[in-house]
Coordinates of C-alpha atoms and ligand atoms in Angstrom, one line a residue:
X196 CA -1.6 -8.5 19.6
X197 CA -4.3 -9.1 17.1
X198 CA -3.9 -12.9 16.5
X199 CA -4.5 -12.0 12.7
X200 CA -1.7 -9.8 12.6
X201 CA 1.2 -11.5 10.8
X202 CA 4.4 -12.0 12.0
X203 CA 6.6 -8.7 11.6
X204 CA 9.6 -11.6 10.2
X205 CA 7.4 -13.9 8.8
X206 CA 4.3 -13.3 7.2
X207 CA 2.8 -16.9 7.1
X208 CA 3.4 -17.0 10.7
X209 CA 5.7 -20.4 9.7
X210 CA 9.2 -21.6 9.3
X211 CA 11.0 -19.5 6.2
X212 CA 14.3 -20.1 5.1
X213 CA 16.5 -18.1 3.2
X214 CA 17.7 -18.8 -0.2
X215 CA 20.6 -16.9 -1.1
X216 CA 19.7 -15.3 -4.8
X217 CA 22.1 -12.1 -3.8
X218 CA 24.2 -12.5 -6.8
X219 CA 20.8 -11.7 -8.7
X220 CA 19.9 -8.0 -9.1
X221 CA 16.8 -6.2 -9.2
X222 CA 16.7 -4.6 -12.7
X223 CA 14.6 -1.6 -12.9
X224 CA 11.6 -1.5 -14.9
X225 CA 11.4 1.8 -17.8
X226 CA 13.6 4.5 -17.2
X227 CA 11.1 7.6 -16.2
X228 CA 11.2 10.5 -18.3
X229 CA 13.9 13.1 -17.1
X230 CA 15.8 11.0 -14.8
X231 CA 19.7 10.0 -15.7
X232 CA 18.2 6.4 -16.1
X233 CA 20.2 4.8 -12.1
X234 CA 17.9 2.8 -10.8
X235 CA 15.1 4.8 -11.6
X236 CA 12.7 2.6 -9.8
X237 CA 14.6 2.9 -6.4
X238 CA 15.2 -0.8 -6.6
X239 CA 18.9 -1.2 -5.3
X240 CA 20.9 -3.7 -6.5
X241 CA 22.5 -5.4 -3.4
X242 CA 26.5 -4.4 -4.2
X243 CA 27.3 -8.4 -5.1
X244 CA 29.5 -9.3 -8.1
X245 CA 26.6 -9.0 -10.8
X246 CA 28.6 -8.8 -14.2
X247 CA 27.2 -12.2 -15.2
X248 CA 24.6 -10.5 -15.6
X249 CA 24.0 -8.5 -19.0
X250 CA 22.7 -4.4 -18.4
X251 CA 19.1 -3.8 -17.8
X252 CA 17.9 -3.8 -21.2
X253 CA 16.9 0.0 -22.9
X254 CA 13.0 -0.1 -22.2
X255 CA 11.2 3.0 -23.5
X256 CA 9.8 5.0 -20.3
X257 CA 6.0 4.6 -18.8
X258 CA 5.9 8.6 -20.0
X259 CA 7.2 7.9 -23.7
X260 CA 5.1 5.0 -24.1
X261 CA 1.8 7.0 -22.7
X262 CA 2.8 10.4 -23.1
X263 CA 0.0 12.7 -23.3
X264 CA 0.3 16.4 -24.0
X265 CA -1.5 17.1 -20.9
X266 CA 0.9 15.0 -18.8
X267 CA 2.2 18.9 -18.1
X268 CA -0.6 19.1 -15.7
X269 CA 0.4 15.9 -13.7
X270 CA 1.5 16.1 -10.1
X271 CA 2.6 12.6 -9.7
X272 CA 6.1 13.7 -8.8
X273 CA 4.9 16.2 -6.5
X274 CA 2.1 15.8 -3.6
X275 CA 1.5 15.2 -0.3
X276 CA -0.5 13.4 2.0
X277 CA -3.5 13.9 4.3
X278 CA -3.3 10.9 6.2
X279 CA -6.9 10.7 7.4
X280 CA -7.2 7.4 10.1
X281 CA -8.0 9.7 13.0
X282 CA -10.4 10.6 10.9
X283 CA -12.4 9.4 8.2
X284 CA -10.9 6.2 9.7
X285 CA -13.0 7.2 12.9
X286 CA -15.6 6.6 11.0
X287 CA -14.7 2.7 10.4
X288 CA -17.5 0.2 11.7
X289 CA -14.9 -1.4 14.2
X290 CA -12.8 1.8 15.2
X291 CA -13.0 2.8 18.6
X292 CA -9.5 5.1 19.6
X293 CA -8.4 5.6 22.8
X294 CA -6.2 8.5 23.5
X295 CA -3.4 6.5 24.1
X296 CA -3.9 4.5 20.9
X297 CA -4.6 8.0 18.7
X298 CA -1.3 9.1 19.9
X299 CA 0.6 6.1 19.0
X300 CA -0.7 6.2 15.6
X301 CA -0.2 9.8 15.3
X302 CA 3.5 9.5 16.3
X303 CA 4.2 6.6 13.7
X304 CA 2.5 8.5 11.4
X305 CA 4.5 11.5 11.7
X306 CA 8.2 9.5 11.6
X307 CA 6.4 7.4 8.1
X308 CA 6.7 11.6 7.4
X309 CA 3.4 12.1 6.5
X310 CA 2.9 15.5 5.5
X311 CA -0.5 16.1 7.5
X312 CA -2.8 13.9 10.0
X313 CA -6.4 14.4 10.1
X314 CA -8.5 14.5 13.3
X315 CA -12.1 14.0 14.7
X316 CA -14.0 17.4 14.8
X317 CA -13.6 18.9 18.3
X318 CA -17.3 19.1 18.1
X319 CA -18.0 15.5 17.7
X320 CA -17.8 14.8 21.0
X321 CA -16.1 16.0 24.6
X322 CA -13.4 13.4 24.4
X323 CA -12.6 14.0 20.4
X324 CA -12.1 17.8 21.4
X325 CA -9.3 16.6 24.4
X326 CA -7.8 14.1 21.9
X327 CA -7.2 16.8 19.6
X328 CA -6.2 19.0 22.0
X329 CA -3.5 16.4 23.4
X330 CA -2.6 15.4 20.0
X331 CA -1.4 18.9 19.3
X332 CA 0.5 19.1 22.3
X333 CA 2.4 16.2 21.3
X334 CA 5.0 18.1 19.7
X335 CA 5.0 16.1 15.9
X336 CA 8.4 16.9 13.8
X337 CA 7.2 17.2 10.8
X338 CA 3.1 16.3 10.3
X339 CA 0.8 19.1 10.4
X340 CA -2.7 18.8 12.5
X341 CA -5.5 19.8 10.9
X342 CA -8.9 18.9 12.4
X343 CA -12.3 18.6 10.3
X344 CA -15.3 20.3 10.9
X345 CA -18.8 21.3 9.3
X346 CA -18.7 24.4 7.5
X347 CA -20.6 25.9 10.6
X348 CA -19.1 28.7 13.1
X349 CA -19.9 27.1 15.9
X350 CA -17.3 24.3 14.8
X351 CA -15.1 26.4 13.9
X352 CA -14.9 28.6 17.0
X353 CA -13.9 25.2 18.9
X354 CA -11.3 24.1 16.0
X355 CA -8.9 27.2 15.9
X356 CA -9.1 26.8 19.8
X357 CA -7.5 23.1 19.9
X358 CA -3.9 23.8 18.6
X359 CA -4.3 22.4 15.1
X360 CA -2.6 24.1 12.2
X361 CA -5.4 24.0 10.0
X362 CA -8.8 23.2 9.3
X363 CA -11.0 21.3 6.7
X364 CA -14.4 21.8 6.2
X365 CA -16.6 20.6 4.4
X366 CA -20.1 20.7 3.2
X367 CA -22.4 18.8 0.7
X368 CA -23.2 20.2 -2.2
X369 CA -25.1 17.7 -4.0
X370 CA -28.5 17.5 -4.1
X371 CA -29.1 14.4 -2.6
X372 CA -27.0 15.7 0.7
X373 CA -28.7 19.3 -0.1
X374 CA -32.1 18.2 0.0
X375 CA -32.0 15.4 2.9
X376 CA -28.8 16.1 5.0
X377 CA -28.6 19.1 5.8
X378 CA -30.9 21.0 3.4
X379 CA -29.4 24.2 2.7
X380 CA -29.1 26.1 -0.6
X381 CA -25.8 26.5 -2.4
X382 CA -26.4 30.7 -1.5
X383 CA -26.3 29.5 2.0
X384 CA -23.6 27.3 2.0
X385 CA -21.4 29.9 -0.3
X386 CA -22.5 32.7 2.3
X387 CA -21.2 30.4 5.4
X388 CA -18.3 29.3 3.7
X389 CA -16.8 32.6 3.5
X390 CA -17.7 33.5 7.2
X391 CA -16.0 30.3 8.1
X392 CA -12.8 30.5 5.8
X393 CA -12.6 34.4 6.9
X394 CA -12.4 33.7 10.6
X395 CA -10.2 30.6 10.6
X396 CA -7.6 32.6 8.0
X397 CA -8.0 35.2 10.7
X398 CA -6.4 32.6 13.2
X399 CA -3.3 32.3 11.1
X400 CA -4.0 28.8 10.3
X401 CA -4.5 26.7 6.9
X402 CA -7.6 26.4 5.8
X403 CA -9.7 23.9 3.7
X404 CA -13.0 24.4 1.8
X405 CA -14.6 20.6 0.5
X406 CA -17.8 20.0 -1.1
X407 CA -18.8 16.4 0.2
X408 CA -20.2 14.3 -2.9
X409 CA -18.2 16.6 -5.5
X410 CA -19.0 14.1 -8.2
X411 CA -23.2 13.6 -7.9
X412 CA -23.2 17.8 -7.9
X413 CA -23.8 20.3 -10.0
X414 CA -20.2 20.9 -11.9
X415 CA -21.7 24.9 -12.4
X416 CA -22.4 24.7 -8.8
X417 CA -19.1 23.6 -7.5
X418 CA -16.9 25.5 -9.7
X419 CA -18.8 28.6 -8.8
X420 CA -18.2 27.8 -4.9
X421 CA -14.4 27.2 -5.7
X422 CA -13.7 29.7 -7.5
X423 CA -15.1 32.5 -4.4
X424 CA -13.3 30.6 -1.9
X425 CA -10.2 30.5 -4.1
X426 CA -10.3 34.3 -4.5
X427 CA -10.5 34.6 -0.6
X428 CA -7.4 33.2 -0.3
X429 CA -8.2 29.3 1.0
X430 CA -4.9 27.1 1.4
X431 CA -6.8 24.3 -0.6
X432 CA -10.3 23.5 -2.3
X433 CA -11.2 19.9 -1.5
X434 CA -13.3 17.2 -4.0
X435 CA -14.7 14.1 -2.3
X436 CA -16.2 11.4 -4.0
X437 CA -18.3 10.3 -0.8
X438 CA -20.1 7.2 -2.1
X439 CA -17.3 5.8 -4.2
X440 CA -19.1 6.5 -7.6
X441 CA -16.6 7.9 -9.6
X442 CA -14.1 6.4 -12.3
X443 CA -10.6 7.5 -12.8
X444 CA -11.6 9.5 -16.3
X445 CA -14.6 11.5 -14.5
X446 CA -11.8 12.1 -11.4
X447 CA -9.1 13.3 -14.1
X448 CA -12.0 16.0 -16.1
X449 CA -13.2 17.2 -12.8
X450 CA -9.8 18.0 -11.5
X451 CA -8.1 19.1 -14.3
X452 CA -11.3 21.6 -15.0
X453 CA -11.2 22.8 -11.3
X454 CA -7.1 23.0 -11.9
X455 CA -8.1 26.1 -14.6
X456 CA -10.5 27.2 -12.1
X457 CA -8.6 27.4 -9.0
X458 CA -5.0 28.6 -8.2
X459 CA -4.5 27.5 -4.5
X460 CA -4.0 23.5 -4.1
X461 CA -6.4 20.7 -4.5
X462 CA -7.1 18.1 -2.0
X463 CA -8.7 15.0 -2.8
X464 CA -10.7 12.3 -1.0
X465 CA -11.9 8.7 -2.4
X466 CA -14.4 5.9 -1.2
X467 CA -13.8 2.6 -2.1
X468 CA -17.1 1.0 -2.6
X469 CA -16.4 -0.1 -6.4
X470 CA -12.6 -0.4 -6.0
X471 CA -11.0 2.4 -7.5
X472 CA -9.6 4.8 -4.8
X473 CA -6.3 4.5 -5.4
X474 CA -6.6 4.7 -9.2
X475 CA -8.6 7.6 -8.9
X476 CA -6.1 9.5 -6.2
X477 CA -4.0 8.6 -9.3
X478 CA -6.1 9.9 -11.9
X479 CA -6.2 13.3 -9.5
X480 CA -2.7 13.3 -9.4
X481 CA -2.1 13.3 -12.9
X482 CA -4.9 16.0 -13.5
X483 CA -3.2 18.2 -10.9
X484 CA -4.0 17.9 -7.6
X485 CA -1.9 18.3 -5.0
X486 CA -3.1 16.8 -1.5
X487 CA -4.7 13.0 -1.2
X488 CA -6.6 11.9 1.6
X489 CA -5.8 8.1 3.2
X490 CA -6.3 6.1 5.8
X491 CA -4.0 2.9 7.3
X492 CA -5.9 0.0 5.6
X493 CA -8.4 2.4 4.1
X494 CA -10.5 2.2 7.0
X495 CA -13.6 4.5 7.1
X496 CA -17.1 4.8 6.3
X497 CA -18.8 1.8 5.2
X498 CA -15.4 0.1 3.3
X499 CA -13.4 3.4 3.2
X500 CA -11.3 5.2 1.8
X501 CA -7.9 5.2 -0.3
X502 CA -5.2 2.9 1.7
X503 CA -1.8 4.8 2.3
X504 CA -0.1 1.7 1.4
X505 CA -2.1 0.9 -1.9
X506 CA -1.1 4.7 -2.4
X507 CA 2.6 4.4 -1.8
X508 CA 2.5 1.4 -3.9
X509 CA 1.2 2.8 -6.5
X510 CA 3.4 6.2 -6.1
X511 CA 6.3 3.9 -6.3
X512 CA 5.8 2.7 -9.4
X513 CA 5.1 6.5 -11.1
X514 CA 8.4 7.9 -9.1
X515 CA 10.3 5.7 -6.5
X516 CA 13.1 8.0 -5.9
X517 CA 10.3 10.8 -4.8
X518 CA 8.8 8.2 -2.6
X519 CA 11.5 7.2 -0.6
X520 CA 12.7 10.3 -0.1
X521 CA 10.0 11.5 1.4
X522 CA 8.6 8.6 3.7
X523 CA 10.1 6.1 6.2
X524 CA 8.8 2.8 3.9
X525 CA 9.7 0.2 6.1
X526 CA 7.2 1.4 8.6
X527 CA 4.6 0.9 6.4
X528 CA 3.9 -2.6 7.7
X529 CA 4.0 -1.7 11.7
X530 CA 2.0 1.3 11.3
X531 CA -0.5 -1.1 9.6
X532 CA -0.4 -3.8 11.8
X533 CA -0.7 -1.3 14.6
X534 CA -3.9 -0.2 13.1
X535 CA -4.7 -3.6 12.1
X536 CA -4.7 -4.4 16.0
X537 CA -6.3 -1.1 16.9
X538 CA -9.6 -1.5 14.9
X539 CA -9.3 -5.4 15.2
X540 CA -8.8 -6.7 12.4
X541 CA -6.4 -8.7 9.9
X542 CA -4.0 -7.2 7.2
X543 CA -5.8 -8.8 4.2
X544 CA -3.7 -11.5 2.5
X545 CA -3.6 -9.3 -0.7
X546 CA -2.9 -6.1 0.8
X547 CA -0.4 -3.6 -1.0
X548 CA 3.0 -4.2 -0.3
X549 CA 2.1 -5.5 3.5
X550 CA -0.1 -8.7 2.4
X551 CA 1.4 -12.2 3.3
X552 CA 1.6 -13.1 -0.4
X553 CA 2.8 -9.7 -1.9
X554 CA 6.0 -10.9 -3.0
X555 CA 5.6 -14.5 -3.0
X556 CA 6.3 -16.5 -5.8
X557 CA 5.0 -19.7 -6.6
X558 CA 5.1 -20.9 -10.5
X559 CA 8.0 -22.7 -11.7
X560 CA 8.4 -20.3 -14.8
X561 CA 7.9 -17.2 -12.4
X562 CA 10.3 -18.6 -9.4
X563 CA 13.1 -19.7 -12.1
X564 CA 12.6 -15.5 -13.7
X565 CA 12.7 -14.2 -10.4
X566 CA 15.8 -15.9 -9.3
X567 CA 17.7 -14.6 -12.2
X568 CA 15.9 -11.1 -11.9
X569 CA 13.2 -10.2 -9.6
X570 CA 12.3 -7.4 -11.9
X571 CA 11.2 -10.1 -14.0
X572 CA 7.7 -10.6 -12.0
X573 CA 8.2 -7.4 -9.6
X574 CA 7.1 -3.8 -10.2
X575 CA 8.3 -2.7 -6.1
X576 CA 11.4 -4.2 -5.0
X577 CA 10.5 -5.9 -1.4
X578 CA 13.4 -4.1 0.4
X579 CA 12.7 -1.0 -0.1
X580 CA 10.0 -1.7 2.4
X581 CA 11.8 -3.9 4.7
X582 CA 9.9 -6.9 3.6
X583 CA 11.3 -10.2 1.9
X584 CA 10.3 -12.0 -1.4
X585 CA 9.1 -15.5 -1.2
X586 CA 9.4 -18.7 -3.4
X587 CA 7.0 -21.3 -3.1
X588 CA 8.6 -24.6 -3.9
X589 CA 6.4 -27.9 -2.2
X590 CA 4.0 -28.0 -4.8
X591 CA 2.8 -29.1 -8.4
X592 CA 3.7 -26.5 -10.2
X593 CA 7.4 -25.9 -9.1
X594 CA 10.1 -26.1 -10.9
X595 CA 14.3 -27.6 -11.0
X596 CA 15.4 -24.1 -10.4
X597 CA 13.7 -22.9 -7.8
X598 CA 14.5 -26.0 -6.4
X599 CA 18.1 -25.7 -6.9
X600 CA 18.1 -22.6 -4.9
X601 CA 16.8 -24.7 -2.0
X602 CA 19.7 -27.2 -2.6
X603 CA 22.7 -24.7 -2.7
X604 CA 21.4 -23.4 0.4
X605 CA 21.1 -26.5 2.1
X606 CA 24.8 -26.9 1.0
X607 CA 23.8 -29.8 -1.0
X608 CA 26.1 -31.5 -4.1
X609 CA 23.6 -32.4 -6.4
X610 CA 24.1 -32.1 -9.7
X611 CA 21.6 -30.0 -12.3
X612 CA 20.7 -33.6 -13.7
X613 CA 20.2 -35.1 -10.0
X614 CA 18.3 -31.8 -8.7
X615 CA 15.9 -32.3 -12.0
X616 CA 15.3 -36.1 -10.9
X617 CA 14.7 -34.9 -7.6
X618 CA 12.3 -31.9 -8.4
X619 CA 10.1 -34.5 -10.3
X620 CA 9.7 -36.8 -7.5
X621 CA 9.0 -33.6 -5.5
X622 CA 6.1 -33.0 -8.1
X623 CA 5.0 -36.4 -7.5
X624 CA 4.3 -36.1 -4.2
X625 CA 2.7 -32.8 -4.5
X626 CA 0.2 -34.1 -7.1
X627 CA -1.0 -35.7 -4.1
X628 CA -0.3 -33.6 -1.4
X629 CA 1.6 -30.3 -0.7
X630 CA 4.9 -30.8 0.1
X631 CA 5.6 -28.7 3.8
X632 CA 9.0 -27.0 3.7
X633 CA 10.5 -29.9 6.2
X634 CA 9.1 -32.0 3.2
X635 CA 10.8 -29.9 0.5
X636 CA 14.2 -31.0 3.0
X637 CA 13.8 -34.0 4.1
X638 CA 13.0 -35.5 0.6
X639 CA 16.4 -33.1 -1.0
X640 CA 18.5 -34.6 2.0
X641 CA 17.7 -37.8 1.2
X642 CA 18.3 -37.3 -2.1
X643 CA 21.5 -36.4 -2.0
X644 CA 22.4 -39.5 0.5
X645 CA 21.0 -42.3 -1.8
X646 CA 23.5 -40.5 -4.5
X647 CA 26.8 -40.3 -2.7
X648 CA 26.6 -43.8 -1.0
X649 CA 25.6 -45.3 -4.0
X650 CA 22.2 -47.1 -3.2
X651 CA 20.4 -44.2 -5.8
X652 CA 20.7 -43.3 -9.1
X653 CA 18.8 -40.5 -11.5
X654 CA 16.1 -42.3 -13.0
X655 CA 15.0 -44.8 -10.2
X656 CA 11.6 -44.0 -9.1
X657 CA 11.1 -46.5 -7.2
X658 CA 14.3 -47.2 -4.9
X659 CA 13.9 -43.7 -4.5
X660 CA 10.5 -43.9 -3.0
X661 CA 11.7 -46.8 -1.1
X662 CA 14.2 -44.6 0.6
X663 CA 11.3 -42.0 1.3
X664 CA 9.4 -44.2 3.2
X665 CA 12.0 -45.8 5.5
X666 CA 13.4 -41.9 6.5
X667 CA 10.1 -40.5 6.5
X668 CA 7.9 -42.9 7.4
X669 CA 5.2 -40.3 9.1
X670 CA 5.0 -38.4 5.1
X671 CA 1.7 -40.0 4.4
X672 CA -0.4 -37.5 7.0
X673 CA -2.9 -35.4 6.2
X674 CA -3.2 -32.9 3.2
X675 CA -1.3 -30.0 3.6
X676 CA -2.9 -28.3 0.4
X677 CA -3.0 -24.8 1.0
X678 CA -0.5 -25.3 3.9
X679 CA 1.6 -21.7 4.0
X680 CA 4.5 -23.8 5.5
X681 CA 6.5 -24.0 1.9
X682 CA 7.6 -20.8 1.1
X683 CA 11.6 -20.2 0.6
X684 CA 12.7 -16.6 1.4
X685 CA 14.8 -15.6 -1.5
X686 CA 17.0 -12.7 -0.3
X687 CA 16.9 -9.4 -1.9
Ligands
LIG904 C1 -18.1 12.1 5.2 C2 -17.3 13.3 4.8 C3 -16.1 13.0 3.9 C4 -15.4 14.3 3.8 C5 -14.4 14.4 2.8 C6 -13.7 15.7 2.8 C7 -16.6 12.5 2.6 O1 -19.0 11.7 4.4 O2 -17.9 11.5 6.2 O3 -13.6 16.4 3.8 O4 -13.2 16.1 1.7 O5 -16.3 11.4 2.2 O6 -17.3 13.3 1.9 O7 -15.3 12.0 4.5
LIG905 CU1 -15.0 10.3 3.4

């Protein structure tokens, strides 16, 4: 196991403990358009006596705010996923995949019920062609195998032979890629394209065409190109932005153009290098397309390509009840720390959904909102992905309530004055230092004994302090700033 890798039931790898915030439910955010307006963002309330709590307030819907009249065109509620790690994320600086590995991967990604998995080109190399082979024999439930090749017969021959249900190809049509990669002319690669699509259609298998650096080529050239390969009856047209150069608006016009062009599907495929994969899988979404491409992480070339999770995430927010009825979301976080461990790396703190600190909470103002609704400072509810939401309470900027959470968990008596008196010596001493978890106890613990024997009362500082240091006398040790060891699970 990757030591990086957090814990699957703890992600700072240190002591949590629960603070019971059931009685609190998760109140959806807008109401989508078209829905009956139950839980609309798939977060569930947990079944506990909530009718303290008023209803979720009438929010106008992300579509009635932003409605556009082209939102008619948006497949955000319908699309599927080419999930590209055996792939593109191949292609990742650190990814070397055994067999054994590629299959492991494979299988998760098939019970997360990813519609498609994308493999190595049988002609990249002896062992890619047996992996793909084996990988097919494998028997997936519900993912499809497609494999990727160059749009060149010779790969193709090899693909329709490895028991993959379809194949994507792909060529550059740019002139950068035209002129120095493989320097043919757009009559050439038209010409070949049809020979290739022909012959694989002729296998009864799906079929792919993709123009590598879609967004640095001609837009007459391209259209033209999708247009013939449309009428000749490919599954999908693919557009890649293969150096990560596009923005979400330039995504959105070239799709939606190539929607009026094209009637079979439209796959998409996004670099990362300026950060806006998933906001441009989005913006292809919304402009039609069908099929994105992703990788666990986003591993691939150079720093790769849309993330699935970072997808899902996103997905989640634009139509939960889709989402989860499609994948398995709780897998999300093995499947990445599978990969994680694979390619040898960590899941980054920040990561969608997955990262240590996704749902943490450390504010006073934030941790009080989120105890009496998470919705309050959460757009995905942490369950739905079997993870846990977090409140941070050892430092300076806590506050009484989420410090009264801690208390009634610890089955403490303390009253709302006391826990007050106690959360601002508890600031105090994280001016100085943050407070660990054991801290966060030990100083509530003895607290609460100074009150009900009588030797403390709210207000005294000092005797307070007095009390600290005889029951604690080891609490002036080094600086735990930054220390992840004071983190409260709140349960969802
Ligand atoms: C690459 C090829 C590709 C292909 C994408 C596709 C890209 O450069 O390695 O088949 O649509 O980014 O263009 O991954
Ligand atoms: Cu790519």
């Amino acid at each position: 196991m990757c030591p990086h890798v957090p814990d699957q039931s703890n992600p700072n790898g240190e002591e949590m403990v629960p603070i019971n915030t059931s009685s609190q439910p998760h109140i959806p955010p807008p109401v989508p358009a078209g829905t009956n307006g139950t839980q609309p963002n798939g977060h569930q309330s947990n079944g506990v006596d909530t009718n303290h709590h008023s209803a979720p307030p009438k929010v106008k819907s992300h579509k009635d705010m932003y409605g556009r009249a082209s939102d008619f065109l948006s497949n955000t509620s319908n699309w599927k996923i080419i999930e590209s790690t055996l792939r593109e994320g191949e292609q990742f600086a650190n990814a070397f995949f055994t067999l054994e590995t590629k299959i492991k991967i494979a299988q998760m990604l098939d019970e997360f019920g990813v519609e498609y998995i994308e493999l190595t080109s049988p002609a990249a190399s002896p062992e890619s062609r047996a992996h793909c082979e084996a990988i097919c024999k494998l028997g997936l439930k519900r993912t499809k195998i497609l494999t990727h090749i160059r749009c060149h017969m010779d790969d193709a021959r090899l693909a329709v032979e490895t028991g993959v249900d379809g194949v994507d190809v792909v060529i550059g049509t740019s002139s950068f890629l035209r002129d120095h990669s493989h320097g043919k002319d757009m009559t050439w690669i038209t010409k070949t394209a049809i020979e290739v699509i022909e012959f694989v259609k002729s296998k009864g298998i799906e079929i792919r065409f993709s123009s590598e650096d879609s967004f640095r080529s001609e837009l007459v050239d391209l259209l033209s190109i999708y247009r013939t390969v449309d009428k000749i009856g490919v599954n999908r047209v693919g557009v890649a932005d293969t150096v990560g150069c596009a923005d979400s608006r330039q995504v959105y016009d070239l799709v939606r153009t190539l929607r009026g062009v094209v009637s079979c599907d439209i796959e998409t495929h996004f670099h990362n290098d300026t950060g806006c994969a998933i906001a441009n899988a989005y913006a292809a979404l919304e402009a039609g397309a069908t099929h994105v491409d992703t990788s666990v992480l986003g591993i691939g070339e150079r720093n790769g390509i849309t993330p699935l999770g970072g997808l899902i995430a996103r997905m989640m927010v634009a139509d939960p009840e889709y989402v989860k009825s499609k994948y398995n979301l709780p897998m999300l976080r093995e499947i990445e720390n599978l990969v994680a461990e694979a390619v040898e790396i960590s899941v980054p703190f920040n990561n969608y959904i997955t990262g240590f600190c996704a749902f943490t909470h450390k504010a006073g103002i934030h941790a009080k909102a989120i105890l009496a609704n998470p919705s309050t400072y959460e757009i995905l509810n942490p369950a739905d992905f079997g993870m846990t939401r977090y409140v941070s309470i050892g430092h300076r900027l806590t506050g009484w309530n989420a410090v009264k959470s801690r208390v009634e968990q610890l089955n403490l008596n303390m009253t709302d004055e006391q826990i007050k008196d106690a959360t601002a010596k508890i600031k105090e001493l994280a001016d100085v230092r943050t407070q660990s978890m054991e801290d966060v106890d030990m100083i509530l613990r003895i607290y609460h004994t100074g009150i009900h024997s009588g030797d403390l009362k709210v207000g005294q500082s000092a005797v307070l302090d007095k009390l600290l240091q005889k029951h604690m006398p080891s609490r002036e040790g080094s600086p735990t700033r930054d220390s992840p060891n004071k983190k409260v699970k709140v349960d969802v």
